[in-house]
PDB file of C-alpha atoms in Angstrom:
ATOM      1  CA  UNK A   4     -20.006 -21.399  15.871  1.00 52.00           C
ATOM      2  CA  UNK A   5     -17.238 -21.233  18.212  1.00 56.00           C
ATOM      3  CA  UNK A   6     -16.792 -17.842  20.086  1.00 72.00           C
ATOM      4  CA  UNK A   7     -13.368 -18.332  21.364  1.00 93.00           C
ATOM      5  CA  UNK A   8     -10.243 -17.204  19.248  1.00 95.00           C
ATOM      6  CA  UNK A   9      -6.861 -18.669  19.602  1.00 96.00           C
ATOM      7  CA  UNK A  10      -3.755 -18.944  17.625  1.00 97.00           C
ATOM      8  CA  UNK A  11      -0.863 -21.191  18.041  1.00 97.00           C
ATOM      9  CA  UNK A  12       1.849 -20.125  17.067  1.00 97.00           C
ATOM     10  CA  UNK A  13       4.868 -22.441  15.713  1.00 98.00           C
ATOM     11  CA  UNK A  14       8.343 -21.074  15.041  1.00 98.00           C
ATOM     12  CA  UNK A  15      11.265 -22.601  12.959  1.00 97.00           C
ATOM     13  CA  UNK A  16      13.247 -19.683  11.891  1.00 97.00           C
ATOM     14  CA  UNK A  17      14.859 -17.665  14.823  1.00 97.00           C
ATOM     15  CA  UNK A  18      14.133 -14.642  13.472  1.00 97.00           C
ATOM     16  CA  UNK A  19      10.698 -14.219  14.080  1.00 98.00           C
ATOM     17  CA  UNK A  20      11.361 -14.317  17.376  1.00 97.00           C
ATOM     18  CA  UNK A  21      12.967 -11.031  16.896  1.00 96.00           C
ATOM     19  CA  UNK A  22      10.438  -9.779  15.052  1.00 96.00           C
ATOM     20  CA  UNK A  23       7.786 -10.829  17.389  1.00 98.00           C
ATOM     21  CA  UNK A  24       5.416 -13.488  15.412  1.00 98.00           C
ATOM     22  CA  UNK A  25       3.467 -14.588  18.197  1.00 98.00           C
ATOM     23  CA  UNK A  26       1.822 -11.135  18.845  1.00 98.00           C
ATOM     24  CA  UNK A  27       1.629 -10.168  15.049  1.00 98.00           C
ATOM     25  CA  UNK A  28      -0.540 -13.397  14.669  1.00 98.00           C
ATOM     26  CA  UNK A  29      -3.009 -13.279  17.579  1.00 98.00           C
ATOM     27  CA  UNK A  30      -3.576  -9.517  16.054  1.00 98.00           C
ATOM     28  CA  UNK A  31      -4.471 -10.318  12.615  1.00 98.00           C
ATOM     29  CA  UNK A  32      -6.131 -13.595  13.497  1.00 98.00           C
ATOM     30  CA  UNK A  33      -8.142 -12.327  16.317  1.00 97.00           C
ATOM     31  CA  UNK A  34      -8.890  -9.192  14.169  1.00 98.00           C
ATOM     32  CA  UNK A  35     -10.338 -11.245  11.117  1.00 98.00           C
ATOM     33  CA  UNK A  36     -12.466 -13.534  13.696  1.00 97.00           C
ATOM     34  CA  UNK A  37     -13.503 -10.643  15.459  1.00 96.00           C
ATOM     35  CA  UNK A  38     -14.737  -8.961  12.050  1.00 97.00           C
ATOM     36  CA  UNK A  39     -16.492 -11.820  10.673  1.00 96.00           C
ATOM     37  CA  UNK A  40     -18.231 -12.430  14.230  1.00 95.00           C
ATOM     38  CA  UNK A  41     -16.785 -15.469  14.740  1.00 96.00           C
ATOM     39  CA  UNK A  42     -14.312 -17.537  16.606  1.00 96.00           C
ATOM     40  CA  UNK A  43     -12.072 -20.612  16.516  1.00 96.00           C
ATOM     41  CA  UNK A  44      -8.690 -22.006  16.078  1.00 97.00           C
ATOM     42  CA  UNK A  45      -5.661 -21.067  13.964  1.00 98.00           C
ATOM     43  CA  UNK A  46      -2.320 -22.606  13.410  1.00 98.00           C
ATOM     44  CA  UNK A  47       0.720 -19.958  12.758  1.00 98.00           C
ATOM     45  CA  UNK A  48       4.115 -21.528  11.552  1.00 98.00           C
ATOM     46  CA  UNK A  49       7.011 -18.999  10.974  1.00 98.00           C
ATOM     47  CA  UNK A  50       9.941 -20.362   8.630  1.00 98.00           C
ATOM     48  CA  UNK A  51      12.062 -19.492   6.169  1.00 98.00           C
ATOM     49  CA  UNK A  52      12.272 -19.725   2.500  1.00 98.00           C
ATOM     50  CA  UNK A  53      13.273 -23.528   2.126  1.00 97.00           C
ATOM     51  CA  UNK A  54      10.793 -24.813   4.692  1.00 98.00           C
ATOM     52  CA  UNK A  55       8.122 -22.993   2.409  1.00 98.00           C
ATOM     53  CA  UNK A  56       9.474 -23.551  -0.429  1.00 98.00           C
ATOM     54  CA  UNK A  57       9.191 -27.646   0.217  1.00 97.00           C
ATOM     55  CA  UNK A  58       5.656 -26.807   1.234  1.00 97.00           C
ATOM     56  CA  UNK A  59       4.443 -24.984  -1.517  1.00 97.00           C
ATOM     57  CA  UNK A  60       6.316 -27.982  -3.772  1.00 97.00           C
ATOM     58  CA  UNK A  61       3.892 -30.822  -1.748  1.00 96.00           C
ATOM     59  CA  UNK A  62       1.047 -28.743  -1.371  1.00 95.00           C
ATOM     60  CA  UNK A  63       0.886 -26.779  -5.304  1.00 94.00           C
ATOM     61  CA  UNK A  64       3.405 -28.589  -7.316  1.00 95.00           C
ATOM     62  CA  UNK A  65       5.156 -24.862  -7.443  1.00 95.00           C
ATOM     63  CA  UNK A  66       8.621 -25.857  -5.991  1.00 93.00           C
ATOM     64  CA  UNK A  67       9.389 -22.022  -4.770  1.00 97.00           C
ATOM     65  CA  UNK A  68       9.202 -19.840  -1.877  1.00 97.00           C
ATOM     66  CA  UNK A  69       6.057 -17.719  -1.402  1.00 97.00           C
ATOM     67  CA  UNK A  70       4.977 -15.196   0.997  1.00 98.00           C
ATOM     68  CA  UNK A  71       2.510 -16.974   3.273  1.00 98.00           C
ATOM     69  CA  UNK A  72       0.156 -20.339   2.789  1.00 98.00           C
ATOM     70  CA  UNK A  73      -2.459 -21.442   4.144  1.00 98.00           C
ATOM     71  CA  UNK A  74      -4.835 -25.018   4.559  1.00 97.00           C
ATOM     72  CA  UNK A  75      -8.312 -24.822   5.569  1.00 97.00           C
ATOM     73  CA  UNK A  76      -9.561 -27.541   7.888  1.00 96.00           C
ATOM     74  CA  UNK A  77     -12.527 -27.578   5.573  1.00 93.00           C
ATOM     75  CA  UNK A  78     -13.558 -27.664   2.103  1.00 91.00           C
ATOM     76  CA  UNK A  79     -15.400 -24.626   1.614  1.00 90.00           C
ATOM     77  CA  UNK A  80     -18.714 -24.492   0.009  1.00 85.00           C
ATOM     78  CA  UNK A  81     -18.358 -22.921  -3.577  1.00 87.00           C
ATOM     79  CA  UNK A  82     -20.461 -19.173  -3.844  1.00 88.00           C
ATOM     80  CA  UNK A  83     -21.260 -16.849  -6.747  1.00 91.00           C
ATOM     81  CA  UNK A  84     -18.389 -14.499  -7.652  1.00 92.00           C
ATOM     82  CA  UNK A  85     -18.225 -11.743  -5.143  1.00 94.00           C
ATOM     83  CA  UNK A  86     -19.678 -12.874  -2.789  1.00 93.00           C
ATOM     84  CA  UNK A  87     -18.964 -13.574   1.124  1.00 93.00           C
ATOM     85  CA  UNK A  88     -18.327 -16.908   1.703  1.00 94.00           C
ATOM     86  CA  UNK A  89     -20.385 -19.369   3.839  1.00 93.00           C
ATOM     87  CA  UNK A  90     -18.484 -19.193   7.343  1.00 93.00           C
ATOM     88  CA  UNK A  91     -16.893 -22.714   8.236  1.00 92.00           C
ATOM     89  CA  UNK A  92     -18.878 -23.764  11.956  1.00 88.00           C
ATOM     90  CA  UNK A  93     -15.773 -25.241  13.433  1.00 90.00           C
ATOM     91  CA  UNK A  94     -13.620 -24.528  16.283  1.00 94.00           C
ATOM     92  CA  UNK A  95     -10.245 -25.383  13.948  1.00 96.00           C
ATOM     93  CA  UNK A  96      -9.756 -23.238  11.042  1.00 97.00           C
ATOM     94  CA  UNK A  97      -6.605 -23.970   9.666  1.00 98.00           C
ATOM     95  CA  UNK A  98      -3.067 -23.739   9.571  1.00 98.00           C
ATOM     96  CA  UNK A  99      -0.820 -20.643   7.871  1.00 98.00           C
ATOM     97  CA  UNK A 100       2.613 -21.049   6.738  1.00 98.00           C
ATOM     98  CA  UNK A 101       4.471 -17.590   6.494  1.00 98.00           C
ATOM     99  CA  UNK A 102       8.514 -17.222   5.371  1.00 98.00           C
ATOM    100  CA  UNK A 103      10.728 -14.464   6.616  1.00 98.00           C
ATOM    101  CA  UNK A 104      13.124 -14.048   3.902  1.00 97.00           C
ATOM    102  CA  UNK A 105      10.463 -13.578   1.734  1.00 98.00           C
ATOM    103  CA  UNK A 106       8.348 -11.475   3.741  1.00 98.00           C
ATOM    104  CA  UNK A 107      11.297  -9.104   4.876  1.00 98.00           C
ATOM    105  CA  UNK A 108      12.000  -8.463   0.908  1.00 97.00           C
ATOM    106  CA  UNK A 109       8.330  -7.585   0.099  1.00 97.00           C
ATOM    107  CA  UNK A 110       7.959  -5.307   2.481  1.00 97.00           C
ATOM    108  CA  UNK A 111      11.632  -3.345   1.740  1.00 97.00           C
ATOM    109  CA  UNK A 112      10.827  -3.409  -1.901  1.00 96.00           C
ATOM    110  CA  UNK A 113       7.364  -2.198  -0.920  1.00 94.00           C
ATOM    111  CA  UNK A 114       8.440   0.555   1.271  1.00 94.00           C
ATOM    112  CA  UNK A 115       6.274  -0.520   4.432  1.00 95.00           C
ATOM    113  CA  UNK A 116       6.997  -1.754   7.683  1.00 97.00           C
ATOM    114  CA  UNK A 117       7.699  -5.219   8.128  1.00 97.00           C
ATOM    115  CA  UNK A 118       5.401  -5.964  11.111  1.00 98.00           C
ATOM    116  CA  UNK A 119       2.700  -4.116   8.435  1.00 97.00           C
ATOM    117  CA  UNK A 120       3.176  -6.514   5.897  1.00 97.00           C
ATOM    118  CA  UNK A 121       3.359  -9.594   7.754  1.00 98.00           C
ATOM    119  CA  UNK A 122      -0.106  -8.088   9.604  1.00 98.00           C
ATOM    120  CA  UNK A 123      -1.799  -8.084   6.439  1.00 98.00           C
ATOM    121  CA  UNK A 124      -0.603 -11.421   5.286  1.00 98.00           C
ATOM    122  CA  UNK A 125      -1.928 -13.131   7.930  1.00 98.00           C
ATOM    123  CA  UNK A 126      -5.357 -11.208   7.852  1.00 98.00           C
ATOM    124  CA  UNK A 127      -5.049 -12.746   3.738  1.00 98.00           C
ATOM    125  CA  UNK A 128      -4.425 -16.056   4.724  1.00 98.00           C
ATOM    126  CA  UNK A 129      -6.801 -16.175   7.657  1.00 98.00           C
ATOM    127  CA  UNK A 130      -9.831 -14.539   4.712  1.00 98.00           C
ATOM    128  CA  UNK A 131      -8.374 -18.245   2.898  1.00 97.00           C
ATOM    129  CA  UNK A 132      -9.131 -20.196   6.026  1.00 98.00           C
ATOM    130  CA  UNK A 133     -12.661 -18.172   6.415  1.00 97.00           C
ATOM    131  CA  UNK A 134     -13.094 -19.734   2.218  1.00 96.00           C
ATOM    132  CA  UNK A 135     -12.447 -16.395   0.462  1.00 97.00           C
ATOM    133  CA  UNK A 136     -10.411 -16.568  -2.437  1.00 95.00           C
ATOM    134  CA  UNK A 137      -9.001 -14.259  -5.423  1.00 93.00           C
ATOM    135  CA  UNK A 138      -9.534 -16.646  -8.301  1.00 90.00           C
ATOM    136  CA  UNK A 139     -11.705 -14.142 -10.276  1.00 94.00           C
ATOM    137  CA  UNK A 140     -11.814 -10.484 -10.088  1.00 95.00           C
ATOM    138  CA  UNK A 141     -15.054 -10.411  -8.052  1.00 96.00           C
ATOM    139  CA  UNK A 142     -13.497 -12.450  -5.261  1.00 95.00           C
ATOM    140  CA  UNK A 143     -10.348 -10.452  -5.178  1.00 95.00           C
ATOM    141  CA  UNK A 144     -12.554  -7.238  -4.999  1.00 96.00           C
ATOM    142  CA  UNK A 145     -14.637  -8.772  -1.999  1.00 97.00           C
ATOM    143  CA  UNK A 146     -11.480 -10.264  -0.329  1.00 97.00           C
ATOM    144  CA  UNK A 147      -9.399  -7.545  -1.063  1.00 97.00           C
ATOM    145  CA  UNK A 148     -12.152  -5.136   0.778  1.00 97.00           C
ATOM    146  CA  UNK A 149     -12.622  -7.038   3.464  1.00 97.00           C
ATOM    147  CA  UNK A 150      -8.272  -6.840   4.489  1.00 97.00           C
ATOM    148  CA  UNK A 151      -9.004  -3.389   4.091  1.00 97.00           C
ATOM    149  CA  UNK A 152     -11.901  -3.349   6.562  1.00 97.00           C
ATOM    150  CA  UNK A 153      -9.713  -5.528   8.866  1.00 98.00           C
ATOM    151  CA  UNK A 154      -6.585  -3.615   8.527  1.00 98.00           C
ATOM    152  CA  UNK A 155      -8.120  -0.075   9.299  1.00 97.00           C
ATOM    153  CA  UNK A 156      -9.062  -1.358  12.510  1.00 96.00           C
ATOM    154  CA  UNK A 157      -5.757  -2.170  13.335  1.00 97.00           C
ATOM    155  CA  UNK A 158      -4.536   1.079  11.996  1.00 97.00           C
ATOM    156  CA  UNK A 159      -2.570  -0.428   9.212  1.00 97.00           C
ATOM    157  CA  UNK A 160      -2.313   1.615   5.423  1.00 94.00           C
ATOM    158  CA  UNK A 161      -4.381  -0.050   2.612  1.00 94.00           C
ATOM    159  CA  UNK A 162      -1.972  -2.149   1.315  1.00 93.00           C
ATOM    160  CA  UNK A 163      -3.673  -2.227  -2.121  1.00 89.00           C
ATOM    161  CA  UNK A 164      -3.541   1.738  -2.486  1.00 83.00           C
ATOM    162  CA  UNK A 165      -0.577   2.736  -5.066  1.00 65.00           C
ATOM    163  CA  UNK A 166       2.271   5.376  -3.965  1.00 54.00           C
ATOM    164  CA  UNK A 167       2.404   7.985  -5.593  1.00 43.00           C
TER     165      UNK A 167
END
């Protein structure tokens, strides 16, 4: 397995400039490597809602703007619900879309930082790359406590835990 960690990051909407991208995504990429023990290569492209809109249209059939895709450089080995996946051995992991618009609404309507959310959304996606998934309850439970795990490091709220 590789043992190096790098992420590339891409950016086609301005504003994530601003918001500073680049660092947000060597922090949640090199934090889910790091946790898993592993290393390898990740692809970051910030844009806004049309760009992933298009992409989620070619890619799902679902012509509308998400928060944040991703596409493993693998097919990932199926596993019994709830459990860790197998860890792809390969130095490129993948590529993550994530949109601004999008991202900057969840997080206002969610009462968190921005930087927060877009953290944990690229800690998700990277867990995609990595072959977790939330297709069952037993995934989501396993991937779900695994951002946790990842996020605490970074000193980041669990994003799963309701306000009261």
């Amino acid at each position: 397995m590789p043992d190096d960690i790098s992420t590339d990051c891409v950016i086609e909407d301005d504003r994530w400039e601003t918001l500073g991208l680049e660092a947000l995504a060597e922090r949640a990429v090199e934090a889910a490597l790091r946790w898993h023990g592993i290393g390898g290569e990740v692809v970051v492209m910030g844009c806004d809602d049309a760009r992933i809109a298009a992409l989620n249209a070619d890619f799902r059939g679902k012509p509308r703007a998400t928060n944040v895709l991703s596409w493993p450089s693998v097919e990932h080995v199926p596993h019994e619900p709830g459990a860790k996946p197998e860890l792809p051995d390969e130095e490129e992991l993948g590529d993550i879309a994530i949109a601004y618009d999008t991202c900057l609404v969840e997080a206002e309507a969610q009462g968190k930082p921005v930087a927060d959310h877009v953290t944990h959304l690229l800690v998700h996606a990277t867990l995609h790359l990595l072959g977790y998934d939330h297709m069952n309850d037993a995934d989501a439970e396993t991937m779900e406590a695994a951002e946790r795990s990842i996020l605490s490091r970074l000193n980041i709220p669990d994003p799963y835990q309701e306000k009261v």
